[in-house]
Coordinates of C-alpha atoms in Angstrom, one line a residue:
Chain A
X1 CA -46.2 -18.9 174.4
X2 CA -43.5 -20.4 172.4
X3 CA -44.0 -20.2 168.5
X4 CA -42.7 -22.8 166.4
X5 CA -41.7 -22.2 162.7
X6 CA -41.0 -25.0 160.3
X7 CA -39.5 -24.8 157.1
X8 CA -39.2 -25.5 154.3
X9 CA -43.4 -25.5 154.2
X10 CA -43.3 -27.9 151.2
X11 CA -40.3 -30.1 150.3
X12 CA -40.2 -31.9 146.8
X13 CA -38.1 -34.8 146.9
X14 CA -37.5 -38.8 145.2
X15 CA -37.6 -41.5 147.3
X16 CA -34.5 -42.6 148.0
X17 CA -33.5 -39.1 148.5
X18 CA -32.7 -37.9 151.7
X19 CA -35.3 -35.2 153.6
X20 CA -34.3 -32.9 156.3
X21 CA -37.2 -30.6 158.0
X22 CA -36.1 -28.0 159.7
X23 CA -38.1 -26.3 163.5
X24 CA -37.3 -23.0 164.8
X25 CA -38.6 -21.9 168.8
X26 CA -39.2 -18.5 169.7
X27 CA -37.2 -19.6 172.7
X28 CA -35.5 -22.6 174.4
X29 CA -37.4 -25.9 174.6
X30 CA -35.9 -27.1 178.0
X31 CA -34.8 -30.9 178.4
X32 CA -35.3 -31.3 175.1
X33 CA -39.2 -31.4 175.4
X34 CA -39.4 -31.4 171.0
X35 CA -42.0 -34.3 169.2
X36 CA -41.8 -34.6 165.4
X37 CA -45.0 -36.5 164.3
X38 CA -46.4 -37.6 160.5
X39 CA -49.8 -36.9 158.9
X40 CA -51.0 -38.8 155.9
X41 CA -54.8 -37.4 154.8
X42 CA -57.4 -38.8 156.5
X43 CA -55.6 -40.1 160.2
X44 CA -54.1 -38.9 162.9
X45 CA -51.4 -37.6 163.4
X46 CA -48.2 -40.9 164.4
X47 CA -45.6 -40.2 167.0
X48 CA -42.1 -40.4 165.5
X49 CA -39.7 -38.9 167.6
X50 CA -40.1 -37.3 171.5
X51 CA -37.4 -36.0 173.4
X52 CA -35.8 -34.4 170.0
X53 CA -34.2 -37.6 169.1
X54 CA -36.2 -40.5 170.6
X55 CA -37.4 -42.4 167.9
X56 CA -40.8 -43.7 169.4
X57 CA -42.2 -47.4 169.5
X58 CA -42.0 -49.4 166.1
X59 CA -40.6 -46.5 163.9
X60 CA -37.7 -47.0 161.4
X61 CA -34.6 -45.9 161.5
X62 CA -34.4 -43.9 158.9
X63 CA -35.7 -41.2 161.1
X64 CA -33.7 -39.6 163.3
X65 CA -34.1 -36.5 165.0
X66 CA -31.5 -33.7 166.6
X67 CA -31.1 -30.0 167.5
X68 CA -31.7 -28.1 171.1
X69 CA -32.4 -24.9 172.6
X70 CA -33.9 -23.2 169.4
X71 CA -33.1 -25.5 166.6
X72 CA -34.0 -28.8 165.6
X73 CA -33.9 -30.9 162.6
X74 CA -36.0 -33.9 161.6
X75 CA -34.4 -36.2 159.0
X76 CA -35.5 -39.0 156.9
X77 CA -32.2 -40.5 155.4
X78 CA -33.8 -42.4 152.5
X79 CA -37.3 -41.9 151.4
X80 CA -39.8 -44.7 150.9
X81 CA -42.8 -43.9 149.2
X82 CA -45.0 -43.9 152.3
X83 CA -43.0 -41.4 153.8
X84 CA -44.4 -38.4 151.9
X85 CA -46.9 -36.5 154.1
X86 CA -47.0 -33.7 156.6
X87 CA -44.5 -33.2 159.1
X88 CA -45.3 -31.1 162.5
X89 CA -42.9 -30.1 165.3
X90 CA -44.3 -29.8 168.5
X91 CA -43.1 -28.2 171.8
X92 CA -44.4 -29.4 175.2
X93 CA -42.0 -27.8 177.5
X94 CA -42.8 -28.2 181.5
X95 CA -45.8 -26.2 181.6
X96 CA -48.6 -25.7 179.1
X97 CA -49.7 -24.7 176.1
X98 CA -47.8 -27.1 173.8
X99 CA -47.2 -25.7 170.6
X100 CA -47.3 -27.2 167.2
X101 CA -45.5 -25.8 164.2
X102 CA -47.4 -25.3 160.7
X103 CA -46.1 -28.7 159.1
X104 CA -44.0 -29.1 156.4
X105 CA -45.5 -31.0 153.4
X106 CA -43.2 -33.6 151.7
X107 CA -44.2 -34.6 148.2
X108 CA -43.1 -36.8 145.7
X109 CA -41.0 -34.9 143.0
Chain B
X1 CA -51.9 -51.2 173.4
X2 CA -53.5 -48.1 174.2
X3 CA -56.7 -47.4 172.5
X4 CA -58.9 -44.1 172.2
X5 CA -61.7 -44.5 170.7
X6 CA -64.2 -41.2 170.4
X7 CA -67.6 -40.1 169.5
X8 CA -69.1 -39.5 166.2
X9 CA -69.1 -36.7 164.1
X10 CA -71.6 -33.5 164.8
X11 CA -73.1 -30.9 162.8
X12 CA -73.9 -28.0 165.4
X13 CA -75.9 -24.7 165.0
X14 CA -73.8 -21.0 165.5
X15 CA -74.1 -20.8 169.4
X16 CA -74.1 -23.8 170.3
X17 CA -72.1 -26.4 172.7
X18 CA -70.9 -29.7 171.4
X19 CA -68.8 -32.7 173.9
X20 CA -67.3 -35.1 172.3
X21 CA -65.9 -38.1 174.3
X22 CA -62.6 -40.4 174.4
X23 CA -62.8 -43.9 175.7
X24 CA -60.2 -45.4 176.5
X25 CA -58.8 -48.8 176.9
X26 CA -55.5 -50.5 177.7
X27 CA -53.4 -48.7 179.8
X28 CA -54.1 -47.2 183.5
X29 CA -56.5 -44.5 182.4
X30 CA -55.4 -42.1 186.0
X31 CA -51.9 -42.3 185.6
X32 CA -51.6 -40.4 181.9
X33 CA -52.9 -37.1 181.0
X34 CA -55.0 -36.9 177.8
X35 CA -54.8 -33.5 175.8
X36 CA -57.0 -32.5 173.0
X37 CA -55.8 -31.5 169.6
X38 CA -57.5 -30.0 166.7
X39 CA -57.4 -29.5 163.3
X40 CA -59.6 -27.3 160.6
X41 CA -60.3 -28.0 157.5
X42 CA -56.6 -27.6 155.3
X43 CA -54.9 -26.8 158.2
X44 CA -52.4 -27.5 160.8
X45 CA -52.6 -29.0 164.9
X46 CA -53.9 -27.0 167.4
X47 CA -52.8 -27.8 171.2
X48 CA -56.5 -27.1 173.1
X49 CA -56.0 -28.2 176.2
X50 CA -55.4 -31.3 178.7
X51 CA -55.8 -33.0 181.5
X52 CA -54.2 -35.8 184.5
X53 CA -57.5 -38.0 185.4
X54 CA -55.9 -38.3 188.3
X55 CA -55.5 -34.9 189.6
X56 CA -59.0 -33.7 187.5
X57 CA -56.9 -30.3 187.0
X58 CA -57.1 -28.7 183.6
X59 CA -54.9 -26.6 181.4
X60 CA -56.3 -24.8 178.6
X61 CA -54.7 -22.5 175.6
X62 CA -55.2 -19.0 176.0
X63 CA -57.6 -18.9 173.0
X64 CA -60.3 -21.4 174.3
X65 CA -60.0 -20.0 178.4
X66 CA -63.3 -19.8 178.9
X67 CA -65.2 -21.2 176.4
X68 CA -63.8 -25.1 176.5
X69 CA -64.2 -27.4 179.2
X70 CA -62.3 -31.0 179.8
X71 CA -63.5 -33.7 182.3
X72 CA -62.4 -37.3 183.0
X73 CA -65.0 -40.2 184.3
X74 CA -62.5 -42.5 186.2
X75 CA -65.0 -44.7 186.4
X76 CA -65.6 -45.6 182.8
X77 CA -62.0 -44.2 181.8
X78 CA -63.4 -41.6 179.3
X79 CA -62.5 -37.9 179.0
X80 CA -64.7 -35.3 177.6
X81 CA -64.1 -32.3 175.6
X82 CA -67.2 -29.4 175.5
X83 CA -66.7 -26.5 173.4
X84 CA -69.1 -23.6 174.1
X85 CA -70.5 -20.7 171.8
X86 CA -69.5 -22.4 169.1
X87 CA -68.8 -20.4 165.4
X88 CA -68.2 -21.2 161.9
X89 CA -64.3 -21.0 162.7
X90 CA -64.6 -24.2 165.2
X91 CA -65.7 -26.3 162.1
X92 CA -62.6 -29.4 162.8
X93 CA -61.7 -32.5 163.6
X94 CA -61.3 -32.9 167.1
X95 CA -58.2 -35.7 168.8
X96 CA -57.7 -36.6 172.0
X97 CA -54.6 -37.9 172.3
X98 CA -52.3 -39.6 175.3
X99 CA -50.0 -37.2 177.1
X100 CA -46.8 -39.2 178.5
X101 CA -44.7 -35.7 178.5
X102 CA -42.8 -37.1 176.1
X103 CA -45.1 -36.4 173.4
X104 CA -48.1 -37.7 172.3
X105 CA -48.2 -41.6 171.3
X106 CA -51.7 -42.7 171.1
X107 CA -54.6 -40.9 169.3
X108 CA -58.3 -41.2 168.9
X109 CA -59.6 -41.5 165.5
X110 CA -60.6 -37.9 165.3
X111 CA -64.0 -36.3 165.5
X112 CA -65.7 -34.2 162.9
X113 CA -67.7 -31.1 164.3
X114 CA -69.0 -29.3 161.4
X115 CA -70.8 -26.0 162.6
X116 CA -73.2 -24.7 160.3
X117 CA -76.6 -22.4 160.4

């Protein structure tokens, strides 16, 4: 099973600011099978990037996505006050189980 | 637009099964798999397992072999999730969620099972 560690686990930053969340695999993702969704309290989790740096329907480009193999990197290159929430990475690589990191919380400073 | 749309919430007893159900709508319900996510109380996502309506083949986590069962009705495009033996621990929300393998880009509105004596 691959493990996924994000980091930092919480982020304090001022929108405007720019964000960068950081996922770790315990081994290669192949193809570049890597999903970065958002959280607020209370919904479900949104799609925001697939394929490491697909942004998915309808989200801004002020996310962006990159990495491979091990490393990936989510970033939010200004911050608008409806972007603080939980992050979470997740790995769906050919063949099941598809991981999710712990989340990185990003709170207002 | 995709929609999933599941059952209410349930307060079960130690032991106990609960299924909970995602209907869906939009879409061609056979030709995506729909996985099931959850998520306790504080805490972070957890992949459970999924399903290609389909194929009706199954792949659970390693944790819930065993004790979890998904199913698909074609014929009313809704999948089911039944957890068995249930404990304190499985207290969660419960997602289903649409599998394109290419992450997952529509989800239900989340299910509350609260297990409690």
């Amino acid at each position: 099973e691959i493990v996924l560690t994000q980091s930092p686990g919480t982020l304090s930053l001022s929108p405007g600011e720019r964000a960068t969340l950081s996922c770790r695999a315990s081994q290669s993702v192949s193809s570049s099978y890597l999903a970065w969704y958002q959280q607020k309290p209370g919904q479900a989790p949104r799609l925001l990037i697939y394929g490491a740096s697909s942004r998915a329907t309808g989200i801004p480009d002020r996310f962006s996505g990159s990495g491979s193999g091990t490393d990936f990197t989510l970033t939010i290159s200004r911050l608008e006050p409806e972007d603080f929430a939980v992050y979470y990475c997740q790995q769906y690589n050919s063949s099941p189980p598809y991981t999710f990191g712990q989340g990185t919380k990003l709170e207002i400073k | 637009q995709v929609q999933l749309v599941q059952s209410g919430a349930e307060v079960k007893k130690p032991g106990s099964s609960v299924k909970v159900s995602c209907k869906a709508s939009g879409g061609t319900f056979s030709n995506f798999a729909i996985s099931w996510v959850r998520q306790a109380p504080g805490q972070g996502l957890e992949w459970m397992g999924g399903i290609i309506p389909i194929f009706g083949i199954a792949n659970y986590a390693q944790k819930f072999q065993g004790r979890v069962t998904i199913t698909t009705d074609q014929l009313t495009s809704t999948a089911y999730m039944e957890l068995r033996s249930l404990r304190s621990e499985d207290t969660a929300v419960y997602y289903c969620a649409r599998d394109l393998a290419a992450g997952f880009d529509f989800w239900g509105q989340g299910t509350l099972v609260i297990v409690s004596s």
